[in-house]
mmCIF file of C-alpha atoms in Angstrom:
data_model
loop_
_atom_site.group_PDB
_atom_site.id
_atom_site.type_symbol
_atom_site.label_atom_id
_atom_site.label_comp_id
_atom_site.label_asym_id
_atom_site.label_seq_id
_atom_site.Cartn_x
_atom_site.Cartn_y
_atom_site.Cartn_z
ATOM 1 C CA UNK A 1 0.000 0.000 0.000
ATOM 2 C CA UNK A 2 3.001 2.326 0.766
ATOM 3 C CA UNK A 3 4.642 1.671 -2.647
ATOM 4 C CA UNK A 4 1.081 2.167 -4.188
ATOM 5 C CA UNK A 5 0.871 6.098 -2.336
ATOM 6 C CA UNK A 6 4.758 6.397 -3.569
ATOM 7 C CA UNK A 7 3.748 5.629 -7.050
ATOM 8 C CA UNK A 8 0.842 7.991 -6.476
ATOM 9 C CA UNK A 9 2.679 10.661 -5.476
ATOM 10 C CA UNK A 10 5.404 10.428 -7.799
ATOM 11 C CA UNK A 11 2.689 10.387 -10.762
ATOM 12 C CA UNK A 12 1.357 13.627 -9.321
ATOM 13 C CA UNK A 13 4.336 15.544 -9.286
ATOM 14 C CA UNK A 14 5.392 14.924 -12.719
ATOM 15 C CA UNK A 15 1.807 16.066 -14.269
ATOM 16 C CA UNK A 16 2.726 18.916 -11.769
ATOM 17 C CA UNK A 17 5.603 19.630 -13.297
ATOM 18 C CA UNK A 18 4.342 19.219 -16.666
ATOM 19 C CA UNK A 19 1.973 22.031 -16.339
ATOM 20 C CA UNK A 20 4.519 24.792 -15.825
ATOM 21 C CA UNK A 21 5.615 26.620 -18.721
ATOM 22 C CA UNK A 22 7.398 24.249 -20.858
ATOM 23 C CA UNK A 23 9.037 27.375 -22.864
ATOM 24 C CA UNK A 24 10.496 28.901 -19.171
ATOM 25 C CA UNK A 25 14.155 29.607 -20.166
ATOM 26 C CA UNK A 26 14.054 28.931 -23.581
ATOM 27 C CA UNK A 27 16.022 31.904 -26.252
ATOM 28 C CA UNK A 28 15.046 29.853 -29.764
ATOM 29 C CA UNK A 29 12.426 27.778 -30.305
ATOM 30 C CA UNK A 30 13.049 25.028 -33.053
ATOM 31 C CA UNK A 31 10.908 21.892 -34.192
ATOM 32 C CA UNK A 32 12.865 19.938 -32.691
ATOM 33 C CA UNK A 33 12.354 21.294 -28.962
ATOM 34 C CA UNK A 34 8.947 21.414 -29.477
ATOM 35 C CA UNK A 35 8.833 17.824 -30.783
ATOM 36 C CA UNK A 36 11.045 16.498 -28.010
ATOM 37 C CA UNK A 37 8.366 18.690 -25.379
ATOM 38 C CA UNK A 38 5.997 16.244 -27.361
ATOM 39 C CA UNK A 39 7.566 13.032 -26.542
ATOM 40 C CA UNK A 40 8.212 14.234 -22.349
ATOM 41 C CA UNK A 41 4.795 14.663 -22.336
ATOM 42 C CA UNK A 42 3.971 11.993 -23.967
ATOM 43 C CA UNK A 43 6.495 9.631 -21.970
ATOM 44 C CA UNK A 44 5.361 11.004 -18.487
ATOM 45 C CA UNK A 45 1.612 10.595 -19.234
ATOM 46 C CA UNK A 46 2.338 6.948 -20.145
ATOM 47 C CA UNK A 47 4.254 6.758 -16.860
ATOM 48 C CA UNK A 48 1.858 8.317 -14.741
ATOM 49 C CA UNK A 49 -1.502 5.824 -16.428
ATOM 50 C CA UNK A 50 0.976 2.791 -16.050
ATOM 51 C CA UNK A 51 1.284 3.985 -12.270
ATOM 52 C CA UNK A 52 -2.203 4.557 -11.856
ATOM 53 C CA UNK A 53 -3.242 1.120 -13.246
ATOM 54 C CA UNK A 54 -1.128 -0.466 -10.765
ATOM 55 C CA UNK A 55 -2.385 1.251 -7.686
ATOM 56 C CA UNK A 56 -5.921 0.570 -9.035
ATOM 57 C CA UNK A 57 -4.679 -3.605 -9.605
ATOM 58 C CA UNK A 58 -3.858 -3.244 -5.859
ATOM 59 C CA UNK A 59 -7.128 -2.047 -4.864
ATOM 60 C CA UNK A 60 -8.969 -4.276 -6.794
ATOM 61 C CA UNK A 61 -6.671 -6.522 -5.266
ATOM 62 C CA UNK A 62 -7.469 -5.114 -1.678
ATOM 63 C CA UNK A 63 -11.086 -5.643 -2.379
ATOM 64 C CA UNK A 64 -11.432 -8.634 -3.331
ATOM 65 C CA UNK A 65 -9.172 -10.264 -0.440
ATOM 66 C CA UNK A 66 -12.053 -7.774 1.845
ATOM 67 C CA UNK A 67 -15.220 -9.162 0.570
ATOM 68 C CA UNK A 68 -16.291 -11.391 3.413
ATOM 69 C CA UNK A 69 -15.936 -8.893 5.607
ATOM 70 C CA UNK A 70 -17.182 -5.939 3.569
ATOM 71 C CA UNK A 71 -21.315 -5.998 3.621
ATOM 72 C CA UNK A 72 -23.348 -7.497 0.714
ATOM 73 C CA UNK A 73 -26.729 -6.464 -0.942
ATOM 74 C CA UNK A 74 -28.055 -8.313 -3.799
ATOM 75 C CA UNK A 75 -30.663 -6.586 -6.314
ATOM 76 C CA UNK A 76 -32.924 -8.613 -8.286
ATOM 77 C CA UNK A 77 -33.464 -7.013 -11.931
ATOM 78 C CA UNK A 78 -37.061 -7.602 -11.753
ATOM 79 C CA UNK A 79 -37.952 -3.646 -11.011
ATOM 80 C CA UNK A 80 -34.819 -2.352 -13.214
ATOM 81 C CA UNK A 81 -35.459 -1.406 -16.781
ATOM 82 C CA UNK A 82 -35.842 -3.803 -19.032
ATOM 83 C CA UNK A 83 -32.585 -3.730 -20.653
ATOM 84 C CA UNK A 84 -31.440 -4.412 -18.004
ATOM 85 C CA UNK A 85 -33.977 -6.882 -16.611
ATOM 86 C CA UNK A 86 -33.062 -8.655 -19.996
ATOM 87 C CA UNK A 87 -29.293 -9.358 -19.506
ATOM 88 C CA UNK A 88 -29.081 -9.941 -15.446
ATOM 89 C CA UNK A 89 -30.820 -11.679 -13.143
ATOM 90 C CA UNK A 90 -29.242 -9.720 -10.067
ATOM 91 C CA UNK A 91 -27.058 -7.049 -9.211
ATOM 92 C CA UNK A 92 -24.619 -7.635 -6.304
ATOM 93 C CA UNK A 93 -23.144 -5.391 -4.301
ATOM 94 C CA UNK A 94 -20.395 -5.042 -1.960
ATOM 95 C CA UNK A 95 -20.077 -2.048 0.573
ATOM 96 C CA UNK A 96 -17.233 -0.927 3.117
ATOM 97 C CA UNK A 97 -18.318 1.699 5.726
ATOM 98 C CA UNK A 98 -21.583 2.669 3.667
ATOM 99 C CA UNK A 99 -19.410 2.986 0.052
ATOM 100 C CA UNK A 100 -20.366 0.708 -2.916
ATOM 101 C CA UNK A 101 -16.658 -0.922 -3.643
ATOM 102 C CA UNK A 102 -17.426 -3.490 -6.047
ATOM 103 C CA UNK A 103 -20.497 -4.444 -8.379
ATOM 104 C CA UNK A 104 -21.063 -7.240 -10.239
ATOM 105 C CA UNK A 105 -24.037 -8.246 -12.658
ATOM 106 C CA UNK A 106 -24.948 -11.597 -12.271
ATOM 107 C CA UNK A 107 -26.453 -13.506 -15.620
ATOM 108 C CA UNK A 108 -29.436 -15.661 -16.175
ATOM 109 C CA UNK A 109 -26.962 -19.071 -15.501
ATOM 110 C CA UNK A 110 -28.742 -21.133 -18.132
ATOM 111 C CA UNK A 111 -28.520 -18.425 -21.041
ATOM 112 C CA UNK A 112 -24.687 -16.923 -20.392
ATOM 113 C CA UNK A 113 -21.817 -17.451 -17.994
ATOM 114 C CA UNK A 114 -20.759 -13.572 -18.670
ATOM 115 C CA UNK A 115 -20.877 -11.153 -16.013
ATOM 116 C CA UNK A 116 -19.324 -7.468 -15.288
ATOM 117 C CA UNK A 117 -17.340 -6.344 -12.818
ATOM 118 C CA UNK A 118 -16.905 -2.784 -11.210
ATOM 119 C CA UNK A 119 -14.797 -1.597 -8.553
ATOM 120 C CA UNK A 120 -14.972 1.776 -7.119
ATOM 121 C CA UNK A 121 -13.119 4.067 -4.922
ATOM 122 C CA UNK A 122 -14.691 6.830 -2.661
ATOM 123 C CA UNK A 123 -17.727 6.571 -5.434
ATOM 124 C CA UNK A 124 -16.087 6.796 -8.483
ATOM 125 C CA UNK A 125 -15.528 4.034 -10.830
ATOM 126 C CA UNK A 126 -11.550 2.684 -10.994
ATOM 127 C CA UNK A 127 -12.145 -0.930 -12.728
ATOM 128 C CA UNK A 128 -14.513 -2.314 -14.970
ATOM 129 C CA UNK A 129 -13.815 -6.077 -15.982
ATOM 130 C CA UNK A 130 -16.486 -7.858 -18.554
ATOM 131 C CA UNK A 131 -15.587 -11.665 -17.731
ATOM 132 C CA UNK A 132 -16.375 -14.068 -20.549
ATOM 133 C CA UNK A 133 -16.279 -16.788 -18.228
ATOM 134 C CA UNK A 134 -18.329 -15.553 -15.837
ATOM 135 C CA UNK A 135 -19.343 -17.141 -12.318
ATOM 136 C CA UNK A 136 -16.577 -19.836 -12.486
ATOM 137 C CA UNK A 137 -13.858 -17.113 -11.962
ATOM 138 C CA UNK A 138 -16.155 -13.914 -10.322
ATOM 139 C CA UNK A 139 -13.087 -12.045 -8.823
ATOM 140 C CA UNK A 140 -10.358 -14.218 -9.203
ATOM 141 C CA UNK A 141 -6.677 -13.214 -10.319
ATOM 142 C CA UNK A 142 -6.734 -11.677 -13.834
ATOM 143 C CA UNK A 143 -5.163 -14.370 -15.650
ATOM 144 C CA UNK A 144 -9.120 -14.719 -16.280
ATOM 145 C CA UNK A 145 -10.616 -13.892 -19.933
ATOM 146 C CA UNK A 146 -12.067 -10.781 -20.379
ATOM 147 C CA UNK A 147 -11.753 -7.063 -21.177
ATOM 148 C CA UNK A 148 -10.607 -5.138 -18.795
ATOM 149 C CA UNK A 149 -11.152 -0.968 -18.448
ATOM 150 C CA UNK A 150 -8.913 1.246 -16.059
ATOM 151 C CA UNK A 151 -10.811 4.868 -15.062
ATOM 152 C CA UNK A 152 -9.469 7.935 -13.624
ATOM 153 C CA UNK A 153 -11.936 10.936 -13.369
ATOM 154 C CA UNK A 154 -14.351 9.226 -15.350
ATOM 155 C CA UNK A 155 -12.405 8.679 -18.416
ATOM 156 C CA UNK A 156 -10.829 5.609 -19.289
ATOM 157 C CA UNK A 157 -6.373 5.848 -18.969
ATOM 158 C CA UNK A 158 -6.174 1.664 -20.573
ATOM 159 C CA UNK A 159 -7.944 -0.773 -21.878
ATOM 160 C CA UNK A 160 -6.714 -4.799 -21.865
ATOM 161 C CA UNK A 161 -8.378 -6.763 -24.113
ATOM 162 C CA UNK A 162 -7.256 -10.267 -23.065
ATOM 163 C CA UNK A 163 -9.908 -12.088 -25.709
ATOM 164 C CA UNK A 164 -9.386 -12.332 -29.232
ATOM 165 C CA UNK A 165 -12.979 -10.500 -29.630
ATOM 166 C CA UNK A 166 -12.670 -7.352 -31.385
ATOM 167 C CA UNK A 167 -14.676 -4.155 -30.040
ATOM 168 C CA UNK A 168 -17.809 -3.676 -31.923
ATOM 169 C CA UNK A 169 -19.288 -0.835 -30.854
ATOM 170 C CA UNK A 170 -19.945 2.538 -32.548
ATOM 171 C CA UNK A 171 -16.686 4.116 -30.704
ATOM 172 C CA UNK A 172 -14.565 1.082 -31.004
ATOM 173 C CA UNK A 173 -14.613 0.466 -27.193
ATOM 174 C CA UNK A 174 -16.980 -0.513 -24.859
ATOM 175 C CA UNK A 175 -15.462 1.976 -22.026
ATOM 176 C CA UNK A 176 -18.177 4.600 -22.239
ATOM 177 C CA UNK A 177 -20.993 2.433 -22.029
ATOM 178 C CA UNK A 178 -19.412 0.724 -18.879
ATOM 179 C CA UNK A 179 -19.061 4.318 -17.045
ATOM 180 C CA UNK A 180 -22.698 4.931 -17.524
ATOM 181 C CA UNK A 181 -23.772 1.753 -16.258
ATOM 182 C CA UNK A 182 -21.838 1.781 -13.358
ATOM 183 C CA UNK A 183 -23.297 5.327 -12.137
ATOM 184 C CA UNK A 184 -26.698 3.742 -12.803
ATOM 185 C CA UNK A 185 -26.111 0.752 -10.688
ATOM 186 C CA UNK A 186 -24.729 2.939 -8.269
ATOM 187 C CA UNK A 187 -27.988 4.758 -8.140
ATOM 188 C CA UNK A 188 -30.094 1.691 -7.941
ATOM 189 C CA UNK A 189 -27.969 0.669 -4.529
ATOM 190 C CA UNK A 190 -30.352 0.624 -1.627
ATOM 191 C CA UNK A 191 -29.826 3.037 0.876
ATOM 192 C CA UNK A 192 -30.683 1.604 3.929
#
């Protein structure tokens, strides 16, 4: 967890320092400066999502080591919309001092073995994880097939497509549509 806040930390101070004024000191400006500028940025923003997707790894990991002891509410679809209603049986959820951590929309077992997978921290989603194989690996390590979608501030930093299905949606990703269902579930949780 330490290393995780280190990594956190040290992600933060380079976008820090990447917002000052890149041309501070500079007498000439050439292509070349501006295209090496390019690639810093470039380099550090990969460096700083590769950091982030580790810290979130850890909390997923974190969470799903918690689960018996965090509290669990399960939603039948039955009242839900129907497109919903449609695809899952049940939502589950999985709280830790009042906070939804982790969703997961359970199938009709007879008609798919596919379910999806959000984690959240402090409200907002971190991880969403469409598992192919559904309630034979719910949670497990991710050695599991699926697709996997890292957030930070509601928008998606990677995407790890570990089937050999190709995105088919309008946007070529399936990232956006995730988001918005994981605020509505979120808004379904009871409040009790």
């Amino acid at each position: 967890m330490k290393t995780g806040l280190f990594i956190l930390g040290m992600a933060f101070i380079l976008v820090a320092c990447n917002r000052g004024n890149p041309n501070a000191g500079e007498t000439q400006k050439s292509k070349g400066d501006s295209l090496a500028r390019t690639e810093v940025k470039a380099t550090a923003a990969k460096i700083n999502n590769d950091s982030l997707v580790k810290i979130i790894e850890a909390e997923r990991e974190r969470i799903e080591a918690s689960l018996k002891s965090f509290k669990q509410t399960i939603l039948p679809t039955k009242d839900l919309r129907a497109q919903i209603k449609q695809k899952w049986s049940k939502v589950e959820y999985f709280s830790e001092n009042g906070q939804v951590v982790r969703i997961i929309t359970l199938p009709y077992e007879k008609i798919v073995s596919r379910t999806e997978e959000f984690y959240f921290q402090k409200g907002t989603l971190i991880l969403a994880f469409i598992n192919d194989e559904g309630l034979k690996y719910i949670g497990k390590d991710d050695k599991r097939v699926g697709k996997a979608y890292y957030y930070s501030g509601d928008k998606v930093i990677k995407e790890d497509n570990r089937t050999n299905e190709k995105e088919t949606t309008i946007r070529d990703s399936d990232s956006e549509r995730l988001l918005q269902e994981a605020k509505e579930y979120l808004e379904f949780f009871p409040k009790k």
